[in-house]
Coordinates of C-alpha atoms in Angstrom, one line a residue:
M866 CA -47.6 103.5 -13.9
Q867 CA -45.7 105.4 -11.0
I868 CA -48.1 108.0 -9.0
D869 CA -46.9 111.6 -9.9
E870 CA -45.6 113.5 -7.2
E871 CA -47.8 116.3 -7.9
L872 CA -51.0 114.1 -7.0
T873 CA -51.5 114.6 -3.5
L874 CA -54.5 114.2 -1.0
K875 CA -54.5 117.9 -0.2
K876 CA -55.2 119.0 -4.1
L877 CA -58.0 116.1 -3.9
E878 CA -59.7 117.7 -0.9
V879 CA -59.3 121.0 -2.9
F880 CA -60.9 119.5 -6.1
L881 CA -63.7 117.8 -3.8
A882 CA -64.4 121.2 -2.5
F883 CA -64.9 122.9 -5.8
M884 CA -66.9 119.9 -7.2
R885 CA -69.3 120.7 -4.2
S886 CA -69.8 124.4 -4.4
G887 CA -69.2 124.6 -8.4
N888 CA -67.6 127.9 -7.4
L889 CA -63.9 128.9 -7.1
G890 CA -65.1 131.8 -4.4
K891 CA -67.0 129.5 -2.4
A892 CA -64.3 126.5 -2.6
A893 CA -61.7 129.1 -1.1
T894 CA -64.0 130.5 1.5
E895 CA -64.6 126.6 2.8
L896 CA -61.0 126.0 2.6
N897 CA -59.8 129.2 4.1
T898 CA -57.7 130.0 1.0
S899 CA -57.4 132.5 -2.1
N900 CA -59.2 131.6 -5.4
V901 CA -55.9 131.7 -7.0
S902 CA -54.8 128.8 -4.8
V903 CA -57.8 126.6 -5.6
H904 CA -57.4 127.4 -9.4
R905 CA -53.5 126.3 -9.2
A906 CA -54.4 123.3 -7.3
I907 CA -56.9 122.0 -9.8
H908 CA -54.5 122.9 -12.7
S909 CA -51.6 120.9 -10.8
L910 CA -54.0 117.9 -10.4
E911 CA -54.9 118.1 -14.3
N912 CA -51.0 118.0 -15.1
A913 CA -50.7 115.2 -12.4
L914 CA -53.4 113.1 -14.0
R915 CA -52.3 114.2 -17.5
C916 CA -55.8 114.4 -18.6
P917 CA -58.3 117.6 -18.3
L918 CA -61.0 117.5 -15.7
F919 CA -62.7 120.9 -16.9
K920 CA -63.8 122.8 -19.8
H921 CA -63.5 126.7 -19.6
E922 CA -66.5 128.7 -20.7
G923 CA -65.4 132.2 -20.0
R924 CA -64.3 132.2 -16.3
N925 CA -66.3 129.4 -15.5
L926 CA -65.0 125.8 -15.0
I927 CA -67.4 123.1 -16.1
P928 CA -66.7 119.4 -15.1
L929 CA -65.8 116.8 -17.6
E930 CA -67.0 113.1 -17.4
S931 CA -63.3 112.6 -16.2
A932 CA -64.1 115.2 -12.9
Y933 CA -67.3 113.0 -12.1
V934 CA -65.4 109.8 -12.2
L935 CA -62.4 111.2 -9.9
E936 CA -65.2 112.9 -7.8
E937 CA -66.7 109.6 -6.9
R938 CA -63.4 108.0 -6.5
A939 CA -61.6 110.2 -4.8
Q940 CA -64.4 110.8 -2.0
R941 CA -63.7 107.0 -1.0
L942 CA -60.2 107.3 -0.8
I943 CA -60.1 110.4 1.3
Q944 CA -62.5 108.6 3.6
D945 CA -60.4 105.4 3.5
V946 CA -57.3 107.6 4.3
L947 CA -59.0 109.2 7.4
E948 CA -60.2 105.7 8.6
T949 CA -56.7 104.4 8.1
V950 CA -55.1 107.3 10.2
R951 CA -57.9 106.9 13.0
Q952 CA -57.1 103.2 13.2
T953 CA -53.3 103.7 13.1
R954 CA -53.6 106.1 16.0
E955 CA -55.9 103.9 17.9
A956 CA -53.6 101.0 17.5
A957 CA -50.8 103.4 19.0
G958 CA -53.3 104.5 21.8
F959 CA -53.7 107.8 20.4
S960 CA -57.0 109.6 20.5
A961 CA -58.6 106.1 20.7
E962 CA -62.2 105.8 21.5
R963 CA -61.4 104.1 24.6
F964 CA -59.0 105.3 27.6
K965 CA -57.6 102.3 29.5
L966 CA -56.9 103.4 33.1
G967 CA -54.7 101.4 35.6
A968 CA -55.5 102.1 39.4
L969 CA -54.6 100.8 42.9
Y970 CA -57.7 99.1 44.7
S971 CA -57.6 101.8 47.6
L972 CA -57.9 104.8 45.0
T973 CA -61.5 103.5 43.9
V974 CA -62.8 104.7 47.6
K975 CA -62.9 108.3 46.2
T976 CA -60.1 109.5 43.8
V977 CA -60.9 107.0 40.9
P978 CA -64.5 107.9 40.7
Q979 CA -63.7 111.6 40.8
L980 CA -61.4 111.7 38.1
I981 CA -63.5 109.3 35.8
M982 CA -66.7 111.7 36.3
G983 CA -64.5 114.7 35.4
L984 CA -62.9 113.0 32.5
K985 CA -66.4 112.1 31.1
L986 CA -67.6 115.7 31.5
R987 CA -64.6 116.9 29.3
R988 CA -65.1 113.8 26.7
S989 CA -68.5 112.5 26.9
E990 CA -67.9 110.3 23.9
L991 CA -64.9 108.5 25.8
N992 CA -65.2 105.1 27.0
I993 CA -63.3 104.0 29.9
D994 CA -61.8 100.8 31.0
L995 CA -60.7 100.2 34.7
I996 CA -58.1 97.8 35.3
L997 CA -57.2 97.5 39.1
G998 CA -54.0 96.1 40.6
S999 CA -50.7 96.3 42.5
N1000 CA -48.0 99.1 41.8
V1001 CA -46.0 96.3 40.1
D1002 CA -48.6 94.8 37.7
L1003 CA -49.9 98.1 36.7
F1004 CA -46.5 99.6 35.9
Y1005 CA -45.6 96.6 33.8
K1006 CA -48.9 96.9 31.7
L1007 CA -48.0 100.8 31.2
K1008 CA -44.6 100.1 29.8
N1009 CA -46.2 97.4 27.3
M1010 CA -48.7 99.9 26.3
E1011 CA -51.6 97.9 27.7
L1012 CA -52.8 101.0 29.7
D1013 CA -53.0 104.8 29.0
A1014 CA -52.1 106.0 32.5
I1015 CA -52.0 104.5 35.9
L1016 CA -52.8 105.8 39.3
V1017 CA -50.1 104.5 41.8
S1018 CA -47.7 105.0 44.5
L1019 CA -44.8 107.3 43.0
N1020 CA -41.9 105.0 44.5
E1021 CA -38.3 104.7 43.2
S1022 CA -39.0 102.1 40.4
V1023 CA -41.9 104.6 39.0
S1024 CA -40.2 107.8 39.5
H1025 CA -36.6 106.9 38.0
D1026 CA -37.8 105.4 34.6
P1027 CA -36.7 107.4 31.6
D1028 CA -39.8 106.4 29.6
C1029 CA -42.4 107.8 31.9
A1030 CA -43.7 111.0 33.4
Q1031 CA -45.6 111.6 36.7
L1032 CA -47.8 114.1 38.0
A1033 CA -48.5 114.0 41.8
L1034 CA -52.0 114.1 43.0
F1035 CA -51.8 113.7 47.1
A1036 CA -49.9 112.6 49.9
D1037 CA -51.2 109.9 52.3
D1038 CA -50.1 109.0 55.9
I1039 CA -50.1 105.4 56.9
F1040 CA -52.0 104.3 60.0
L1041 CA -52.4 101.1 62.1
A1042 CA -55.7 99.6 61.2
A1043 CA -57.5 98.2 64.3
P1044 CA -60.7 96.4 65.1
A1045 CA -62.8 99.2 67.1
D1046 CA -62.9 96.9 70.2
S1047 CA -59.2 96.5 70.3
P1048 CA -57.2 98.2 73.0
F1049 CA -55.4 100.1 70.5
A1050 CA -58.4 101.5 68.6
Q1051 CA -58.9 104.4 71.4
Q1052 CA -55.4 105.7 71.6
T1053 CA -54.4 109.0 69.7
E1054 CA -51.1 107.6 68.5
V1055 CA -49.5 103.9 68.6
D1056 CA -46.0 102.9 69.5
L1057 CA -45.7 100.1 66.9
S1058 CA -42.9 98.6 69.0
E1059 CA -45.7 97.2 71.6
L1060 CA -47.3 95.2 68.7
R1061 CA -44.3 92.9 68.0
D1062 CA -46.4 89.9 69.4
A1063 CA -49.5 91.0 67.2
T1064 CA -50.9 89.0 64.3
F1065 CA -50.9 91.1 61.0
I1066 CA -52.5 90.8 57.7
T1067 CA -50.7 92.1 54.5
L1068 CA -50.8 92.8 51.1
T1069 CA -48.9 90.7 48.5
Q1070 CA -45.7 91.8 47.3
G1071 CA -45.6 94.0 44.5
F1072 CA -48.3 96.4 46.2
A1073 CA -46.9 99.8 47.4
T1074 CA -48.4 99.6 50.7
H1075 CA -46.8 96.1 51.5
Q1076 CA -43.6 97.8 50.8
D1077 CA -44.3 100.7 52.9
G1078 CA -45.5 98.5 55.6
N1079 CA -42.0 96.8 55.4
R1080 CA -40.3 99.9 55.9
V1081 CA -42.5 101.0 58.9
F1082 CA -41.7 97.4 60.6
Q1083 CA -38.0 98.0 60.3
Q1084 CA -38.1 101.2 61.9
A1085 CA -40.0 99.4 64.7
G1086 CA -37.4 97.1 64.8
F1087 CA -39.4 93.7 64.1
D1088 CA -40.6 91.4 61.8
P1089 CA -44.5 91.2 61.9
K1090 CA -46.2 87.6 62.4
V1091 CA -47.9 87.7 59.3
A1092 CA -51.2 85.5 59.5
M1093 CA -52.1 85.9 55.7
Q1094 CA -51.6 87.8 52.7
V1095 CA -54.2 89.2 50.4
N1096 CA -54.5 90.6 46.9
D1097 CA -56.7 93.7 47.3
I1098 CA -56.9 96.1 50.2
F1099 CA -60.7 95.6 50.7
T1100 CA -60.1 91.8 51.5
L1101 CA -57.6 93.0 53.9
L1102 CA -60.0 95.6 55.6
S1103 CA -62.6 92.9 56.0
M1104 CA -60.0 90.6 57.8
V1105 CA -59.3 93.2 60.3
N1106 CA -62.9 94.0 60.7
S1107 CA -63.4 90.5 61.6
G1108 CA -60.4 90.3 64.4
V1109 CA -58.1 88.1 62.2
G1110 CA -55.2 90.7 62.6
Y1111 CA -53.6 94.3 62.5
A1112 CA -52.8 96.0 59.4
L1113 CA -50.8 99.0 58.3
L1114 CA -52.9 101.0 55.6
P1115 CA -53.0 104.3 54.1
G1116 CA -55.7 106.9 55.6
R1117 CA -58.1 107.0 52.1
V1118 CA -59.2 103.9 53.0
G1119 CA -60.7 104.9 56.3
M1120 CA -64.1 105.4 55.6
V1121 CA -64.7 102.0 54.0
Y1122 CA -65.2 100.3 57.7
E1123 CA -65.5 103.6 59.5
S1124 CA -67.4 102.2 62.4
R1125 CA -65.8 99.0 62.7
V1126 CA -62.2 99.5 61.9
R1127 CA -60.0 102.3 63.4
L1128 CA -57.0 104.0 61.5
V1129 CA -54.8 105.1 64.5
P1130 CA -51.9 107.4 63.9
L1131 CA -48.5 106.0 64.3
Q1132 CA -46.0 107.7 66.3
A1133 CA -43.9 110.4 64.4
R1134 CA -40.8 108.3 64.7
Y1135 CA -42.8 105.4 62.3
H1136 CA -44.3 108.3 60.2
L1137 CA -44.5 107.4 56.6
Q1138 CA -46.2 108.8 53.5
Q1139 CA -47.3 107.6 50.2
H1140 CA -47.1 109.8 47.5
I1141 CA -50.1 109.1 45.0
G1142 CA -49.8 110.2 41.4
V1143 CA -50.7 109.4 37.7
V1144 CA -47.7 108.0 35.7
F1145 CA -47.8 107.7 31.9
L1146 CA -45.6 107.1 28.8
K1147 CA -43.7 110.2 27.5
A1148 CA -44.3 108.9 24.0
K1149 CA -48.1 109.4 24.5
E1150 CA -48.0 112.8 26.1
R1151 CA -49.7 114.3 23.1
D1152 CA -52.5 111.9 23.0
P1153 CA -55.7 114.3 23.4
N1154 CA -57.4 111.8 25.7
L1155 CA -54.4 111.6 28.0
L1156 CA -54.2 115.3 27.8
A1157 CA -57.7 115.6 29.2
F1158 CA -57.2 113.0 31.9
L1159 CA -53.9 114.9 33.2
A1160 CA -55.9 118.2 33.2
E1161 CA -58.5 116.2 35.3
C1162 CA -55.7 115.3 37.7
R1163 CA -54.4 118.7 38.0
M1164 CA -57.8 120.1 39.3
Y1165 CA -57.9 117.1 41.8
S1166 CA -54.4 118.1 43.0
L1167 CA -55.4 121.5 43.5
K1168 CA -58.4 120.5 45.5
H1169 CA -56.4 118.0 47.3
P1170 CA -53.3 119.7 48.4
S1171 CA -50.7 117.4 50.1

């Protein structure tokens, strides 16, 4: 037996509303429609089922046994459909109960906590997973729909991807990170070429700060002597604090070792900025969770103009 095209979920919802209220007027009010529309939907449902559901007593519709059977089954059917829609949307990352956010390690100093707190105020029921990594790793996970949004440096590889959209948050200058007892720590600005023979610590490839550091070294006309490469910016800061070497770092991490590691401005000819923003897939731009997060990002950008 094929399902009649007149048998629709919408008509079942109208039927269930009438069964709850027992009155055309009350059902119409609940559904924000007219009495005539409710009556027409019920009559159409009977045609689709090819059996009566009600008997007429004057203007009243009295449910038959068939109506009670349909009511019980239809309630379960509607719930199953709603759950199916929810699970399907969740599998696609739309309006899921979890929001998967990727971010650079350095953004956990201030930016990420503020954005997460704001998002929780907007959607208190939302569970947030925070995944930290490099620009390259986070972008790969975003493209594979493992993440809903990423907070990264808006470099060329991110900005030119046709599948993605972005929202700028703020710009951050690159500084020389030096131990507090270094002769460079008290300078108002540093000529990077004077550190040609110094030892440096860098992040591994894939991190935006690694790429930006290479650009600054090229402007200074030398390849740095790299003592070691590390996988997160906090380990790097710890190495600078211990006197292992110098580093080129964004200003947002300055408060981590504020009294022991100085971030010294570079001379104007070496000036370079990181532009930090949120990146997301255009295919998910209507997802309610993402929209709430983007709204919080816009508020953040207004409070922190570049």
